Each structure stands twice: as C-alpha cells, then as structure tokens.
Coordinates of C-alpha atoms in Angstrom, one line a residue:
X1255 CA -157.8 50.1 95.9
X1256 CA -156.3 52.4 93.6
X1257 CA -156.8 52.5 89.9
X1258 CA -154.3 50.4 87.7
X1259 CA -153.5 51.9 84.5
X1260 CA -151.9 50.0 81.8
X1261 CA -150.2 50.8 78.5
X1262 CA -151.2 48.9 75.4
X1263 CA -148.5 46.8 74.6
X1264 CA -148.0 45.9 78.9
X1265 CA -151.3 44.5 78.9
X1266 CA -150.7 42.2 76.4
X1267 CA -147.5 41.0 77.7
X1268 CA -149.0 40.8 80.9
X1269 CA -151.1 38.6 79.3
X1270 CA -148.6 36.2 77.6
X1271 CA -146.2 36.4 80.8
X1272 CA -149.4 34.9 83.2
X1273 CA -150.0 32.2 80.3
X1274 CA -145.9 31.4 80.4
X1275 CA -146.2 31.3 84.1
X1276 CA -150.2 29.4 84.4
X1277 CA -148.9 26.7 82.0
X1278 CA -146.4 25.6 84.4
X1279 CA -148.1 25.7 87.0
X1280 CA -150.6 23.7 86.2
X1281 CA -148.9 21.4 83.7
X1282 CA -146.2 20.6 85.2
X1283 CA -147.4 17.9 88.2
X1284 CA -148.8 15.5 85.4
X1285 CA -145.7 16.2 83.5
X1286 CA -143.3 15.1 86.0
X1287 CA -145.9 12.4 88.2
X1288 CA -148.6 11.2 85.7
X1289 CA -146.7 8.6 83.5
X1290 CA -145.1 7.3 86.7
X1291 CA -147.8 7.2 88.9
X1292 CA -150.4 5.4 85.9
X1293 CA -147.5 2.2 86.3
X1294 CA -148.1 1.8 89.9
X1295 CA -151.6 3.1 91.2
X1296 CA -153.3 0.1 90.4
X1297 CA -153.9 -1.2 93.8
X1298 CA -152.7 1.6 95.6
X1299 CA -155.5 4.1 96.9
X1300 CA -153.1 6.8 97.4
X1301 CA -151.2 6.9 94.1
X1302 CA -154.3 6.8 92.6
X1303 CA -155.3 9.5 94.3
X1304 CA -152.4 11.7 93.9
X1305 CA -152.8 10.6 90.0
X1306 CA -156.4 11.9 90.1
X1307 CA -155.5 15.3 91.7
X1308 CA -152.4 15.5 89.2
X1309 CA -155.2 15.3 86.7
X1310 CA -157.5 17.7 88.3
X1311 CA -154.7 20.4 88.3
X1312 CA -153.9 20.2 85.1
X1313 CA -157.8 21.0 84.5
X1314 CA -157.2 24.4 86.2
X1315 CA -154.9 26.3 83.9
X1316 CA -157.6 28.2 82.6
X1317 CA -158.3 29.7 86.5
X1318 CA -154.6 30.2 87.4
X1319 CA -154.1 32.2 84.0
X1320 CA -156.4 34.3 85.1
X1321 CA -155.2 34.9 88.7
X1322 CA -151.8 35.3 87.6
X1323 CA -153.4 37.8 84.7
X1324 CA -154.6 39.2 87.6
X1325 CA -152.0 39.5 89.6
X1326 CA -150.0 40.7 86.8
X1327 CA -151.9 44.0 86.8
X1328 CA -152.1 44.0 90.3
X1329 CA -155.6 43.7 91.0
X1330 CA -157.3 42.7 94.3
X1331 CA -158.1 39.2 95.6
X1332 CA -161.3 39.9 94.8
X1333 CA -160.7 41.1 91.2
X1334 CA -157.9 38.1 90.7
X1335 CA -160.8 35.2 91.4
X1336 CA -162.8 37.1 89.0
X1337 CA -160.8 36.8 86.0
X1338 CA -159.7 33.2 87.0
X1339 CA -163.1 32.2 87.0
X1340 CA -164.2 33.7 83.7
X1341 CA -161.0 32.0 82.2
X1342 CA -162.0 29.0 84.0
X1343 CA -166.2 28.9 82.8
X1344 CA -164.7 30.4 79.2
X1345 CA -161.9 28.1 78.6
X1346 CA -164.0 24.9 77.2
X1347 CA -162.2 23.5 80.6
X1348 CA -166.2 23.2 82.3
X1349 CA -168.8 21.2 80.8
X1350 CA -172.1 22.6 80.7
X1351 CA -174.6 19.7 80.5
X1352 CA -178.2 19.7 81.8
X1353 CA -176.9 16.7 84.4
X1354 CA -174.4 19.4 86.3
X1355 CA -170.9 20.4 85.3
X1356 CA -167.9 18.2 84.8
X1357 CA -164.5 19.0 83.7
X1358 CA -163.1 18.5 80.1
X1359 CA -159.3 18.9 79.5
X1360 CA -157.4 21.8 79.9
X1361 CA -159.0 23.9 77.5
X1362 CA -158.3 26.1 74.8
X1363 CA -155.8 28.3 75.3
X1364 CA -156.3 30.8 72.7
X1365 CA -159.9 31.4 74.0
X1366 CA -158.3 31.4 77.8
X1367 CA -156.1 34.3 76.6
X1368 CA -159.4 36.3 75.1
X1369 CA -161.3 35.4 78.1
X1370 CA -158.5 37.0 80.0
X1371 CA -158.4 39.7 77.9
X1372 CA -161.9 40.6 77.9
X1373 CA -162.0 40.4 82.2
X1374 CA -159.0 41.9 82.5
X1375 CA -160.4 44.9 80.5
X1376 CA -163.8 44.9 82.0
X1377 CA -162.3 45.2 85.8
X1378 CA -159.6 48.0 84.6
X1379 CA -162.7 50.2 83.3
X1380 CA -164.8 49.5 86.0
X1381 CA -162.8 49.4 89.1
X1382 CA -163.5 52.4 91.9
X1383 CA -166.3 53.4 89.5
X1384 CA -169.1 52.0 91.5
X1385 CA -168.7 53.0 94.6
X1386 CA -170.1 50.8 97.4
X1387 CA -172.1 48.9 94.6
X1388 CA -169.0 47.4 93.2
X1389 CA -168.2 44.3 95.5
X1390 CA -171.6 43.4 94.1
X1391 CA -171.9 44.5 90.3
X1392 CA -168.5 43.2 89.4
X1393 CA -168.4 39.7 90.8
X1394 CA -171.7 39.2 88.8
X1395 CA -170.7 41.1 85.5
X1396 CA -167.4 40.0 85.2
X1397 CA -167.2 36.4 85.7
X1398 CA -170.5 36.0 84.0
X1399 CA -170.1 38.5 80.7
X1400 CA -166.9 37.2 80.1
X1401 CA -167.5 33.7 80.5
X1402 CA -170.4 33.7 78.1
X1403 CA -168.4 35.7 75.6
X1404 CA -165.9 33.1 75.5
X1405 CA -168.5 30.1 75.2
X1406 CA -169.5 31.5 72.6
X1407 CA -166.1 32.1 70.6
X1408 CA -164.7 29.2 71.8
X1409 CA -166.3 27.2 68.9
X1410 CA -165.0 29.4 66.5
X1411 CA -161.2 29.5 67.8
X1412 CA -161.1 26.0 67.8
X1413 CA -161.9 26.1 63.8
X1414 CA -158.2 27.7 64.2
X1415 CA -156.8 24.6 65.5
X1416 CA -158.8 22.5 63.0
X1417 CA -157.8 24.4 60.2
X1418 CA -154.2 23.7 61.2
X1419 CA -154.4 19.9 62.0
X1420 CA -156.0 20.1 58.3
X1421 CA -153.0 21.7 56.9
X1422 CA -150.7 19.0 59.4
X1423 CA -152.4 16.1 58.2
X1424 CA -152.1 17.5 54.4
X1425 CA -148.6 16.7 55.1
X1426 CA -149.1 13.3 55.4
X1427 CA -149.7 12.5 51.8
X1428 CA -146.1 13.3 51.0
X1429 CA -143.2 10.3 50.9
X1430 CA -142.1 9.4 54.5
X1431 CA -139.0 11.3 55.0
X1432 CA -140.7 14.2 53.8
X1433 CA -143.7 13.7 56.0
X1434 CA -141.1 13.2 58.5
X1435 CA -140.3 16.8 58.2
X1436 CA -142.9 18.9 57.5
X1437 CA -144.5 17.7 60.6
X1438 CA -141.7 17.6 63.0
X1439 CA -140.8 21.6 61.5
X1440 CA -144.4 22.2 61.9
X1441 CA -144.7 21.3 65.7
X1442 CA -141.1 23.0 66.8
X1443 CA -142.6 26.4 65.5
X1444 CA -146.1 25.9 66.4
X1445 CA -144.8 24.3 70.2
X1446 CA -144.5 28.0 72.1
X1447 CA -147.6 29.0 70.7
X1448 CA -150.8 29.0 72.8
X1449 CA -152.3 26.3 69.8
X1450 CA -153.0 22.9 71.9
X1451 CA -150.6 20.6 69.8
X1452 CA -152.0 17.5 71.4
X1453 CA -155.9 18.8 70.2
X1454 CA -154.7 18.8 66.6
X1455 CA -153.1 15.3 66.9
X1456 CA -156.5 13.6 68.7
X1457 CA -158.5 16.3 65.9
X1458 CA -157.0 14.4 62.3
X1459 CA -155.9 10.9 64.4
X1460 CA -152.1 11.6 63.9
X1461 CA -150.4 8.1 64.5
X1462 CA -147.7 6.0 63.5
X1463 CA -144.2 7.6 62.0
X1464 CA -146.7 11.1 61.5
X1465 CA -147.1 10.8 65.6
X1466 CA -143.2 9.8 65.7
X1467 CA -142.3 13.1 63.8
X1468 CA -144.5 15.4 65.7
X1469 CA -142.8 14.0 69.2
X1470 CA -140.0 15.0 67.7
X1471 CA -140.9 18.5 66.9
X1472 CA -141.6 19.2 70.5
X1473 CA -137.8 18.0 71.3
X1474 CA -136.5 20.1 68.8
X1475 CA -138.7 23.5 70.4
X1476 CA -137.4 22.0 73.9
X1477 CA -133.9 22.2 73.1
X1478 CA -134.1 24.5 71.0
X1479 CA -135.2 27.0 74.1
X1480 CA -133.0 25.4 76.5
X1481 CA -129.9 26.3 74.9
X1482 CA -130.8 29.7 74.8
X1483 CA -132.1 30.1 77.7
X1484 CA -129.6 28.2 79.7
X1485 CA -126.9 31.3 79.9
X1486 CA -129.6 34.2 80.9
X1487 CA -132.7 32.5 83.1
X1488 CA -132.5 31.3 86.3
X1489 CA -131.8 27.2 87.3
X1490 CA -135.6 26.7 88.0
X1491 CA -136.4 28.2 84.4
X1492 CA -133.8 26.2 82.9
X1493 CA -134.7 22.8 84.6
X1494 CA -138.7 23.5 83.8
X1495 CA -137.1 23.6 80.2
X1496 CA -135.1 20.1 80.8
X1497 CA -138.3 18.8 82.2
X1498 CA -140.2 19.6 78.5
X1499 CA -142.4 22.4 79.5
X1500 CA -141.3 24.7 76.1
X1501 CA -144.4 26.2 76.5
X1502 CA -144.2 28.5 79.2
X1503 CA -141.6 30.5 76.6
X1504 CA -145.1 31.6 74.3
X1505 CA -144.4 35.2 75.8
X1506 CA -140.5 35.0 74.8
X1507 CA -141.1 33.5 71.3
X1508 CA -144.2 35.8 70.1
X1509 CA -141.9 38.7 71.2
X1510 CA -138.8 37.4 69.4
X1511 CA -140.1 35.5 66.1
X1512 CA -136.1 35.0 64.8
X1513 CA -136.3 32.0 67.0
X1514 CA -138.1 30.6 64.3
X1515 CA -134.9 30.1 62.6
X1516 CA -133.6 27.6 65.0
X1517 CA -136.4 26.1 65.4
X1518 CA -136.7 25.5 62.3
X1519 CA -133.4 23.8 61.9
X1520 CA -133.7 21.6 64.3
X1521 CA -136.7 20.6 63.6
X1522 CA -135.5 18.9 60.0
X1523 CA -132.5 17.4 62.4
X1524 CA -135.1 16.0 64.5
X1525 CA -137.5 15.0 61.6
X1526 CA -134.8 13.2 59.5
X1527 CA -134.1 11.4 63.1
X1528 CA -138.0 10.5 63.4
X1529 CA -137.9 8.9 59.7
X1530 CA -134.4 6.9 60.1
X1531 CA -135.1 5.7 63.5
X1532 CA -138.3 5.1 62.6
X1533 CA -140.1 6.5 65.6
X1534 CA -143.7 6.5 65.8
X1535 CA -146.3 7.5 68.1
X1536 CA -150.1 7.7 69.0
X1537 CA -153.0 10.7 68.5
X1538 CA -152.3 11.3 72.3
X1539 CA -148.8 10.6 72.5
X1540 CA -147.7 13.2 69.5
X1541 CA -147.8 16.1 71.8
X1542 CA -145.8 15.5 74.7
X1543 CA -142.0 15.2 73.0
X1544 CA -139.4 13.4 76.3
X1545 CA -141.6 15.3 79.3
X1546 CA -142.6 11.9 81.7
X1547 CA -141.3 9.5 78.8
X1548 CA -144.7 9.4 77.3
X1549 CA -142.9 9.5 73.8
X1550 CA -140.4 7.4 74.5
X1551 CA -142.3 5.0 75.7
X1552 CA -144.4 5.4 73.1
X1553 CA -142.1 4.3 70.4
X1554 CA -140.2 2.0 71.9
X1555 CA -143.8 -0.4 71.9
X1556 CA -144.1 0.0 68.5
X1557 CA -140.1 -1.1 67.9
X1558 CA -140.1 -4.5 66.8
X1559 CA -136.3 -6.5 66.8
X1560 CA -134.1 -6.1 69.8
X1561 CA -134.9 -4.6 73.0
X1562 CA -131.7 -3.7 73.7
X1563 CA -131.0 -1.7 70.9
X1564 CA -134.1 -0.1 70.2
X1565 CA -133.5 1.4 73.9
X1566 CA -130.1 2.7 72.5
X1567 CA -131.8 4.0 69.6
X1568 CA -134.1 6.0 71.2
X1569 CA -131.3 7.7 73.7
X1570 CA -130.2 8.7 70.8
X1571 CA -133.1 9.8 69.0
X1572 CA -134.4 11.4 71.8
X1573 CA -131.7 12.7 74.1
X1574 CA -128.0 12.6 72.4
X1575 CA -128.7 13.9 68.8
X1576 CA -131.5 16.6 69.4
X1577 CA -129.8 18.0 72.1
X1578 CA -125.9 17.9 70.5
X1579 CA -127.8 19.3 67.4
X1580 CA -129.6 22.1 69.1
X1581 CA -126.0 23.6 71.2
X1582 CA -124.4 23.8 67.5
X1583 CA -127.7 25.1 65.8
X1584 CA -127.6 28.0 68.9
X1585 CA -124.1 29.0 68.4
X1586 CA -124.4 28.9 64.6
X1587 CA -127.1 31.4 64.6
X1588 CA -126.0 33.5 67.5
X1589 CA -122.1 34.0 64.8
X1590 CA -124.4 34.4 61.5
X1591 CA -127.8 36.2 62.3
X1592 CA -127.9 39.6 63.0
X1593 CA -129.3 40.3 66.4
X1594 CA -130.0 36.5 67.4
X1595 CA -128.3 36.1 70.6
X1596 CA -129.0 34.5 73.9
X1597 CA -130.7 37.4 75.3
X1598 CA -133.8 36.9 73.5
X1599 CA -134.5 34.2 75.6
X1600 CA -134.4 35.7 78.7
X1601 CA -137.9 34.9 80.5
X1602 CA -139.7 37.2 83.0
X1603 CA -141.1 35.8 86.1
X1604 CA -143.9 37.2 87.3
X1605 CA -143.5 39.6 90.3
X1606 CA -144.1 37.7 93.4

C-alpha cells in the first residue's frame, strides 16, 4: 500500500465531493420509493419490507460518506471501512443506550464531515508507519478515536442548527407574505449546505404557511441547480436533480458562492408563490420540496374548496412557475453577472 499524499485544498474537496456523492446514495431510495410504498404496504409483507430497508439505507449515509471519503483518497478496503465506521458511530446516526444500539435518523451531517475529516487524517499519517502492527493498531484507533471525538462534538454542532432554526423561526413574527419570503430565501441558500433542513423544521415546529414557504425554498434550490447544471453534467446528474436531490451539489455551491444570487431570486418567486397559493406544510414535510410528492401532498390536505383546482394550483405552484422562473432567473444572471455561467455547476463524480 503506498502512501497517499494530499494537498490541502484536495482533501477538503475530497471531502465535499464523497458527501455530494454519499447523499445520493443513500437518500435517494426513500426519495423516489418511501412516499409510494407508505400508501400501499399495509397488508403487504413485502412492500413493507422494501419500505423498511428504504429506511434503513437512508440511516447509512454517515458509513457510505466515509467509504466514498475513503475511496476518494484511495485508501484500502481496509482503511475505507474504517472511516465509514467512525462516520457511522460519530454521526448521531447510532444510539448508544445501556439496552444496545439502535439507529436514529440520518445524522448530522456537519459532524459526519468532521468525523471524516478527523479519520481521514488519522489513516493518512499513520498509514505504512506501523509495520506489521498496523492491520491491528489502526482498526482499533481509528474507528474508535474518531468516533468518540465526534460524540462528543456532535452536541455542540447541532447548537449550529438550533441557532439557525432560532433565527428561521424569528422570521415568523413578520406579516405573512413577508414570512413567506424570508423563509423560502432562507431554505434555497441554506438547501446545498450540509445543515439538515428537515432538523431545523422538527427543532422550532415549523408548520402551516411557515412549512409551505420552506417547501418552497427547496424547489427554488432544485431548480435553481438544475438549470445550470442541465447543459454541463451528465443525464444521471441531471435526473438526480429532477428527482429533488439538490443536495448532492454542497461541493459545487461551497466552491461557487455566486449561486447565491439565483438562489436567492428564486427563492422570493417561490416565496411570493407559497403566500398567494397559500401553501402550507408540516415540521416533517418542510424539508423535502416535490422529491416523492411529500410536499405536494402535503398541501394539498390542508387546501380546503375544490379539489380540482387546488390540484391545478399546486402544478403550478410547484412545477410550472418555479421551474419557468428558474430557466429565466439562469439566463438573466449568466447575461448580467460577471463570471456566472453554466460551468460553475459542473459536478464531479467520484472516480469509479
């Protein structure tokens, strides 16, 4: 095994590229199956069970971050289930109780990324340094340092995303429409960032038109990144995109902050939509934007009148105005802001 060396800024965008990738991954089966399958596994053993493993994936990011962090430097199997378990034990994903272990969410990203960080490190230093001792030293100091560091800061990073949903709900004291706004801008720019947007919903009980809004602000970062992405990634990028999974773009935004611009924009468009439609939501349902209908849905059972037209409204809350509003908003800002063009977007897939 030869020794990896790794510049500065590589390792870190190592980093973000393995989180792009690992959200995906893991994300995406409950994205595209879980709505569907909670309407028809009652009664059915199987769908029930494919729900329940859809579930359990999801509850893995943390560990295939790490491989793919891993893999990213180009460490060994060995060294690869390493990290991912250090990510895995550090992300707040595992339970600790004195009963056993039990799984709990997906975890918090920001500490998965310092958890990453920190065993990523640790094996870099370490690797070819202890001879024959080192298929037994690191397996033991790796997964287990790391892992402890990060239960241990992951109390404290989550005061980050507490301190946020205070400043979120804050927002809520305003008039509606401007409400409305502030939250849906707030959740486009903070959408491609590894801050759990559904956390800080459930965290200050976001409901109602406040829930409405913040759906909307993960339309506006979706469409937002698939109109510039559409022209420069691949089709599987582009339909992961269409699909609603924004976040695997955290290494392409962090790298390329002007897309706050656009992001921006759209989301007052998509807020001002939120407030005239009149779209509202639940804690659990702000987070998701169109990906599996969950917001749709949402909404549309909290739309009193006709059924008929509050379906119509929603298409075009939803689907017709965000995404009409996000091609102009791309091609306005690729003509008037220096250096903004379609390029920025350009996502790289790991290395097979």
């Amino acid at each position: 095994m030869s020794k990896t060396k790794v510049a500065p800024q590589q390792f870190f965008m190592n980093i973000l590229n393995a989180v792009g990738a690992g959200v995906v991954i893991a994300l995406i089966p409950n994205a595209l199956l879980g709505e569907l399958l909670k309407f028809f596994k009652e009664g059915n053993d199987l769908l029930q069970t494919t729900y329940e493993i859809v579930v359990v994936i999801q509850s893995f990011m943390a560990f295939i971050i790490g491989v793919l962090t891993a893999h990213q430097f180009k460490f060994s199997g060995a060294g690869a289930t390493m990290v991912g378990v250090a990510a895995m034990i550090g992300s707040g994903a595992v339970k600790l109780s004195g009963n056993g272990i039990s799984l709990n969410g997906i975890g918090d990203i920001i500490n998965i990324i310092i958890v990453v960080m920190i065993a990523s490190f640790l094996f870099l230093i370490l690797q070819n340094k202890l001879g024959s001792l080192e298929m037994i030293i690191l397996p033991v100091l790796i997964p287990v340092v790391s892992g402890i560091i990060g239960l241990y800061t992951l109390p404290y990073v989550s005061k980050v995303t507490k301190g946020i949903g205070h400043i979120i709900n804050s927002f809520t004291e305003f008039n509606p429409m401007l409400m409305s706004v502030l939250i849906c801008v707030a959740y486009a720019l903070l959408m491609v960032t590894p801050i759990s947007l559904v956390a800080i919903a459930t965290a200050i009980g976001l409901s109602g038109l406040g829930s409405g809004a913040a759906n909307m602000g993960i339309v506006a970062s979706c469409v937002t990144f698939l109109f510039g992405s559409i022209r420069v990634n691949s089709t599987g990028v582009n339909l992961v995109l269409i699909i609603g999974a924004a976040k695997m773009m955290i290494p392409v935004y962090l790298k390329n902050l002007i897309i706050a611009v656009p992001l921006a924009i759209n989301g007052i468009i998509c807020g001002l939509v939120a407030y005239f439609i009149n779209i509202q939501g639940t804690p659990m349902s702000a987070g998701f934007g169109y990906t599996g209908l969950v917001g749709p849905i949402n909404a549309f059972n909290r739309m009193s009148g006709d059924p008929t037209t509050n379906i119509i409204l929603l298409v075009f809350g939803y689907f017709i105005i965000p995404f009409v509003a996000g091609f102009f908003v791309h091609e306005l800002c690729k003509k008037f802001i220096n250096k903004y063009s379609d390029e920025l977007y350009k996502f790289e897939i790991p290395e097979q």
